[in-house]
PDB file of C-alpha atoms in Angstrom:
ATOM      1  CA  MET A   1      35.308 -46.775  57.227  1.00 64.00           C
ATOM      2  CA  VAL A   2      34.324 -43.443  58.546  1.00 68.00           C
ATOM      3  CA  ILE A   3      34.166 -40.431  56.257  1.00 74.00           C
ATOM      4  CA  ASP A   4      35.331 -37.239  57.752  1.00 82.00           C
ATOM      5  CA  PRO A   5      32.973 -34.330  56.947  1.00 80.00           C
ATOM      6  CA  THR A   6      35.922 -31.958  56.570  1.00 85.00           C
ATOM      7  CA  THR A   7      37.542 -34.191  53.976  1.00 82.00           C
ATOM      8  CA  THR A   8      34.259 -34.513  52.124  1.00 83.00           C
ATOM      9  CA  ALA A   9      33.862 -30.759  52.076  1.00 84.00           C
ATOM     10  CA  MET A  10      37.438 -30.302  50.826  1.00 84.00           C
ATOM     11  CA  VAL A  11      36.990 -32.937  48.089  1.00 84.00           C
ATOM     12  CA  ALA A  12      33.691 -31.336  47.054  1.00 84.00           C
ATOM     13  CA  ALA A  13      35.303 -27.878  47.012  1.00 87.00           C
ATOM     14  CA  PHE A  14      38.273 -29.195  45.015  1.00 86.00           C
ATOM     15  CA  SER A  15      35.943 -30.963  42.578  1.00 89.00           C
ATOM     16  CA  ALA A  16      33.871 -27.793  42.176  1.00 88.00           C
ATOM     17  CA  ALA A  17      37.038 -25.756  41.590  1.00 89.00           C
ATOM     18  CA  VAL A  18      38.308 -28.206  38.956  1.00 89.00           C
ATOM     19  CA  SER A  19      34.886 -28.306  37.316  1.00 90.00           C
ATOM     20  CA  THR A  20      34.615 -24.492  37.287  1.00 91.00           C
ATOM     21  CA  THR A  21      38.147 -24.092  35.963  1.00 91.00           C
ATOM     22  CA  THR A  22      37.527 -26.656  33.234  1.00 91.00           C
ATOM     23  CA  THR A  23      34.275 -24.931  32.283  1.00 91.00           C
ATOM     24  CA  LEU A  24      35.976 -21.511  32.145  1.00 91.00           C
ATOM     25  CA  ILE A  25      38.843 -22.867  30.054  1.00 92.00           C
ATOM     26  CA  LEU A  26      36.474 -24.575  27.600  1.00 92.00           C
ATOM     27  CA  GLN A  27      34.279 -21.481  27.455  1.00 93.00           C
ATOM     28  CA  THR A  28      37.310 -19.287  26.731  1.00 92.00           C
ATOM     29  CA  VAL A  29      38.595 -21.688  24.044  1.00 91.00           C
ATOM     30  CA  PHE A  30      35.213 -21.903  22.311  1.00 92.00           C
ATOM     31  CA  THR A  31      34.647 -18.141  22.573  1.00 91.00           C
ATOM     32  CA  LYS A  32      38.048 -17.443  21.013  1.00 93.00           C
ATOM     33  CA  ARG A  33      37.404 -19.959  18.216  1.00 93.00           C
ATOM     34  CA  ILE A  34      34.015 -18.415  17.458  1.00 93.00           C
ATOM     35  CA  GLU A  35      35.451 -14.879  17.581  1.00 92.00           C
ATOM     36  CA  HIS A  36      38.290 -15.939  15.260  1.00 92.00           C
ATOM     37  CA  HIS A  37      35.834 -17.568  12.845  1.00 92.00           C
ATOM     38  CA  PHE A  38      33.614 -14.475  12.684  1.00 92.00           C
ATOM     39  CA  ALA A  39      36.607 -12.123  12.459  1.00 90.00           C
ATOM     40  CA  ARG A  40      37.881 -14.123   9.471  1.00 93.00           C
ATOM     41  CA  GLN A  41      34.420 -14.024   7.841  1.00 93.00           C
ATOM     42  CA  LEU A  42      34.203 -10.291   8.482  1.00 90.00           C
ATOM     43  CA  GLU A  43      37.561  -9.755   6.765  1.00 92.00           C
ATOM     44  CA  GLU A  44      36.414 -11.829   3.785  1.00 91.00           C
ATOM     45  CA  TYR A  45      33.228  -9.737   3.527  1.00 91.00           C
ATOM     46  CA  LYS A  46      35.227  -6.517   3.795  1.00 89.00           C
ATOM     47  CA  THR A  47      37.573  -7.655   1.026  1.00 87.00           C
ATOM     48  CA  THR A  48      34.680  -8.680  -1.222  1.00 87.00           C
ATOM     49  CA  LEU A  49      32.825  -5.448  -0.558  1.00 87.00           C
ATOM     50  CA  SER A  50      35.939  -3.390  -1.223  1.00 83.00           C
ATOM     51  CA  ALA A  51      36.475  -5.153  -4.559  1.00 83.00           C
ATOM     52  CA  LYS A  52      32.826  -4.645  -5.556  1.00 83.00           C
ATOM     53  CA  LEU A  53      32.904  -0.975  -4.589  1.00 83.00           C
ATOM     54  CA  SER A  54      36.108  -0.461  -6.526  1.00 77.00           C
ATOM     55  CA  ALA A  55      34.635  -2.118  -9.616  1.00 71.00           C
ATOM     56  CA  GLU A  56      31.411  -0.112  -9.342  1.00 76.00           C
ATOM     57  CA  GLN A  57      33.380   3.107  -8.902  1.00 78.00           C
ATOM     58  CA  GLY A  58      35.293   2.290 -12.083  1.00 73.00           C
ATOM     59  CA  ILE A  59      32.030   1.726 -13.945  1.00 70.00           C
ATOM     60  CA  VAL A  60      30.578   4.987 -12.650  1.00 74.00           C
ATOM     61  CA  THR A  61      33.720   6.893 -13.619  1.00 73.00           C
ATOM     62  CA  ARG A  62      33.726   5.428 -17.138  1.00 74.00           C
ATOM     63  CA  ARG A  63      30.038   6.172 -17.630  1.00 73.00           C
ATOM     64  CA  LEU A  64      30.370   9.716 -16.392  1.00 75.00           C
ATOM     65  CA  GLU A  65      33.249  10.155 -18.827  1.00 78.00           C
ATOM     66  CA  ALA A  66      31.538   8.555 -21.814  1.00 81.00           C
ATOM     67  CA  PHE A  67      27.824   9.218 -21.673  1.00 86.00           C
ATOM     68  CA  PRO A  68      27.920  13.046 -21.598  1.00 89.00           C
ATOM     69  CA  LYS A  69      30.432  13.068 -24.481  1.00 91.00           C
ATOM     70  CA  ILE A  70      28.280  10.661 -26.499  1.00 92.00           C
ATOM     71  CA  VAL A  71      25.205  12.812 -25.844  1.00 92.00           C
ATOM     72  CA  GLU A  72      27.149  15.907 -26.932  1.00 94.00           C
ATOM     73  CA  LEU A  73      28.239  14.209 -30.168  1.00 95.00           C
ATOM     74  CA  ILE A  74      24.680  13.068 -30.829  1.00 95.00           C
ATOM     75  CA  TYR A  75      23.374  16.631 -30.415  1.00 95.00           C
ATOM     76  CA  ARG A  76      26.120  18.056 -32.593  1.00 96.00           C
ATOM     77  CA  THR A  77      25.713  15.518 -35.397  1.00 96.00           C
ATOM     78  CA  ARG A  78      21.936  15.928 -35.409  1.00 96.00           C
ATOM     79  CA  ASN A  79      22.304  19.720 -35.621  1.00 95.00           C
ATOM     80  CA  MET A  80      24.903  19.425 -38.405  1.00 96.00           C
ATOM     81  CA  ALA A  81      22.629  17.070 -40.360  1.00 94.00           C
ATOM     82  CA  ARG A  82      19.776  19.552 -39.978  1.00 94.00           C
ATOM     83  CA  ASP A  83      22.022  22.400 -41.190  1.00 93.00           C
ATOM     84  CA  ILE A  84      23.263  20.354 -44.166  1.00 91.00           C
ATOM     85  CA  LEU A  85      19.680  19.550 -45.079  1.00 89.00           C
ATOM     86  CA  SER A  86      18.761  23.257 -45.158  1.00 88.00           C
ATOM     87  CA  ALA A  87      22.038  24.607 -46.652  1.00 87.00           C
ATOM     88  CA  PRO A  88      24.543  22.012 -47.900  1.00 86.00           C
ATOM     89  CA  SER A  89      28.189  22.930 -47.350  1.00 87.00           C
ATOM     90  CA  PRO A  90      31.324  20.854 -48.055  1.00 90.00           C
ATOM     91  CA  ALA A  91      32.998  22.132 -44.876  1.00 93.00           C
ATOM     92  CA  LEU A  92      29.963  21.272 -42.731  1.00 93.00           C
ATOM     93  CA  LEU A  93      29.702  17.858 -44.373  1.00 93.00           C
ATOM     94  CA  GLU A  94      33.359  17.167 -43.578  1.00 95.00           C
ATOM     95  CA  GLU A  95      32.761  18.263 -39.966  1.00 96.00           C
ATOM     96  CA  LEU A  96      29.756  15.919 -39.786  1.00 96.00           C
ATOM     97  CA  ARG A  97      31.893  13.030 -41.028  1.00 95.00           C
ATOM     98  CA  SER A  98      34.576  13.860 -38.473  1.00 96.00           C
ATOM     99  CA  ARG A  99      32.071  13.998 -35.586  1.00 96.00           C
ATOM    100  CA  ALA A 100      30.427  10.785 -36.788  1.00 96.00           C
ATOM    101  CA  ARG A 101      33.805   9.015 -36.709  1.00 95.00           C
ATOM    102  CA  GLU A 102      34.424  10.421 -33.226  1.00 96.00           C
ATOM    103  CA  LEU A 103      31.006   9.128 -32.147  1.00 95.00           C
ATOM    104  CA  GLU A 104      31.854   5.750 -33.668  1.00 95.00           C
ATOM    105  CA  ASP A 105      35.079   5.629 -31.643  1.00 94.00           C
ATOM    106  CA  PHE A 106      33.201   6.400 -28.416  1.00 93.00           C
ATOM    107  CA  VAL A 107      30.487   3.847 -29.185  1.00 92.00           C
ATOM    108  CA  PHE A 108      32.994   1.051 -29.581  1.00 91.00           C
ATOM    109  CA  ARG A 109      35.304   2.175 -26.775  1.00 91.00           C
ATOM    110  CA  PHE A 110      32.422   2.191 -24.284  1.00 90.00           C
ATOM    111  CA  ARG A 111      30.469  -0.665 -25.821  1.00 90.00           C
ATOM    112  CA  ILE A 112      30.461  -2.741 -22.620  1.00 87.00           C
ATOM    113  CA  ASP A 113      28.925   0.098 -20.602  1.00 85.00           C
ATOM    114  CA  LEU A 114      26.386   0.864 -23.312  1.00 88.00           C
ATOM    115  CA  GLU A 115      25.409  -2.804 -23.526  1.00 88.00           C
ATOM    116  CA  ALA A 116      25.148  -3.048 -19.739  1.00 84.00           C
ATOM    117  CA  ASP A 117      22.615  -0.219 -19.837  1.00 83.00           C
ATOM    118  CA  HIS A 118      20.835  -1.736 -22.850  1.00 88.00           C
ATOM    119  CA  VAL A 119      21.454   1.315 -25.052  1.00 89.00           C
ATOM    120  CA  PHE A 120      24.203   0.045 -27.346  1.00 92.00           C
ATOM    121  CA  VAL A 121      21.813  -0.980 -30.141  1.00 94.00           C
ATOM    122  CA  MET A 122      20.057   2.372 -29.974  1.00 93.00           C
ATOM    123  CA  VAL A 123      23.290   4.404 -30.065  1.00 94.00           C
ATOM    124  CA  HIS A 124      24.771   2.159 -32.761  1.00 95.00           C
ATOM    125  CA  ARG A 125      21.663   2.637 -34.916  1.00 96.00           C
ATOM    126  CA  TYR A 126      21.893   6.407 -34.504  1.00 96.00           C
ATOM    127  CA  LYS A 127      25.579   6.350 -35.471  1.00 96.00           C
ATOM    128  CA  ASN A 128      24.810   4.297 -38.579  1.00 96.00           C
ATOM    129  CA  LEU A 129      22.048   6.711 -39.589  1.00 96.00           C
ATOM    130  CA  VAL A 130      24.435   9.657 -39.281  1.00 96.00           C
ATOM    131  CA  LEU A 131      27.124   7.880 -41.292  1.00 95.00           C
ATOM    132  CA  GLN A 132      24.587   6.982 -43.980  1.00 95.00           C
ATOM    133  CA  PHE A 133      23.305  10.579 -44.011  1.00 94.00           C
ATOM    134  CA  ALA A 134      26.868  11.864 -44.464  1.00 93.00           C
ATOM    135  CA  ARG A 135      27.491   9.418 -47.344  1.00 92.00           C
ATOM    136  CA  GLU A 136      24.257  10.315 -49.097  1.00 91.00           C
ATOM    137  CA  ALA A 137      24.719  14.034 -48.514  1.00 90.00           C
ATOM    138  CA  GLY A 138      28.085  13.767 -50.266  1.00 86.00           C
ATOM    139  CA  ASP A 139      26.405  12.029 -53.215  1.00 82.00           C
ATOM    140  CA  ILE A 140      23.477  14.435 -53.710  1.00 74.00           C
ATOM    141  CA  GLN A 141      22.646  14.486 -57.408  1.00 47.00           C
ATOM    142  CA  GLY A 142      19.013  15.536 -57.657  1.00 45.00           C
ATOM    143  CA  GLY A 143      15.608  15.757 -56.017  1.00 45.00           C
ATOM    144  CA  ASP A 144      15.322  12.030 -55.259  1.00 47.00           C
ATOM    145  CA  SER A 145      18.439  12.069 -53.127  1.00 55.00           C
ATOM    146  CA  SER A 146      17.265  15.042 -51.136  1.00 77.00           C
ATOM    147  CA  GLN A 147      13.975  13.198 -50.415  1.00 85.00           C
ATOM    148  CA  SER A 148      15.923  10.213 -49.133  1.00 86.00           C
ATOM    149  CA  LEU A 149      18.165  12.615 -47.219  1.00 91.00           C
ATOM    150  CA  ARG A 150      15.073  14.170 -45.634  1.00 92.00           C
ATOM    151  CA  ALA A 151      13.788  10.693 -44.697  1.00 92.00           C
ATOM    152  CA  LEU A 152      17.171   9.856 -43.144  1.00 93.00           C
ATOM    153  CA  PHE A 153      17.132  13.091 -41.173  1.00 94.00           C
ATOM    154  CA  ASP A 154      13.641  12.276 -39.862  1.00 94.00           C
ATOM    155  CA  GLN A 155      14.983   8.922 -38.612  1.00 94.00           C
ATOM    156  CA  ILE A 156      17.996  10.704 -37.069  1.00 94.00           C
ATOM    157  CA  GLU A 157      15.658  13.139 -35.321  1.00 94.00           C
ATOM    158  CA  THR A 158      13.465  10.376 -33.911  1.00 92.00           C
ATOM    159  CA  THR A 159      16.385   8.190 -32.830  1.00 92.00           C
ATOM    160  CA  HIS A 160      18.214  11.234 -31.399  1.00 91.00           C
ATOM    161  CA  THR A 161      15.372  11.990 -29.020  1.00 90.00           C
ATOM    162  CA  ASP A 162      15.196   8.418 -27.710  1.00 90.00           C
ATOM    163  CA  VAL A 163      18.960   7.988 -27.338  1.00 90.00           C
ATOM    164  CA  VAL A 164      19.531  11.326 -25.601  1.00 90.00           C
ATOM    165  CA  HIS A 165      16.673  10.627 -23.210  1.00 88.00           C
ATOM    166  CA  ARG A 166      18.004   7.155 -22.284  1.00 87.00           C
ATOM    167  CA  LEU A 167      21.644   8.235 -21.936  1.00 85.00           C
ATOM    168  CA  SER A 168      20.720  11.312 -19.898  1.00 81.00           C
ATOM    169  CA  GLU A 169      18.538   9.136 -17.676  1.00 77.00           C
ATOM    170  CA  ASP A 170      21.390   6.634 -17.185  1.00 64.00           C
ATOM    171  CA  THR A 171      23.912   9.416 -16.480  1.00 61.00           C
ATOM    172  CA  ALA A 172      21.588  10.960 -13.876  1.00 61.00           C
ATOM    173  CA  THR A 173      21.116   7.547 -12.226  1.00 59.00           C
ATOM    174  CA  VAL A 174      24.868   6.879 -12.176  1.00 53.00           C
ATOM    175  CA  GLY A 175      25.661  10.390 -10.954  1.00 51.00           C
ATOM    176  CA  SER A 176      23.220  10.064  -8.060  1.00 52.00           C
ATOM    177  CA  GLY A 177      24.980   6.919  -6.861  1.00 50.00           C
ATOM    178  CA  ALA A 178      22.271   4.416  -7.818  1.00 47.00           C
ATOM    179  CA  ALA A 179      24.423   2.347 -10.155  1.00 43.00           C
TER     180      ALA A 179
END
């Protein structure tokens, strides 16, 4: 049997064409599968990132709402306690009680955020000192009570400084975007 060189060339060309076509088809199929896989992963990452950003934005918004108001109430209650210590007044004492209750509401409403920033205990202690000061100021009978009132105010003053510093620091960090 004699093999014709033209036939051999045609068979070789046909075989090369089939082989090239098969390779291109497989390459296209695998490329599409890989692209689809990575596109799906990218969408999952985008969804996860979007959810995280939304949650973090909510935290930032809550903190920027709560922390400045808590700091304001801490300043106001400290100043009222100082004023009551120097010149007791029933109206000022009632205002102190009202602000202390407002502070208490904020402390418990934003407890999760305060705990996340590790300041809940500090703020809660301050609030309790103010409430105790208001109770004792309402019960002043003599010199002994005013000494204990003075000691309470000294604790309020010390705690006030620490709490305001920490909350202001946390608010500045949150406001700058480094949550």
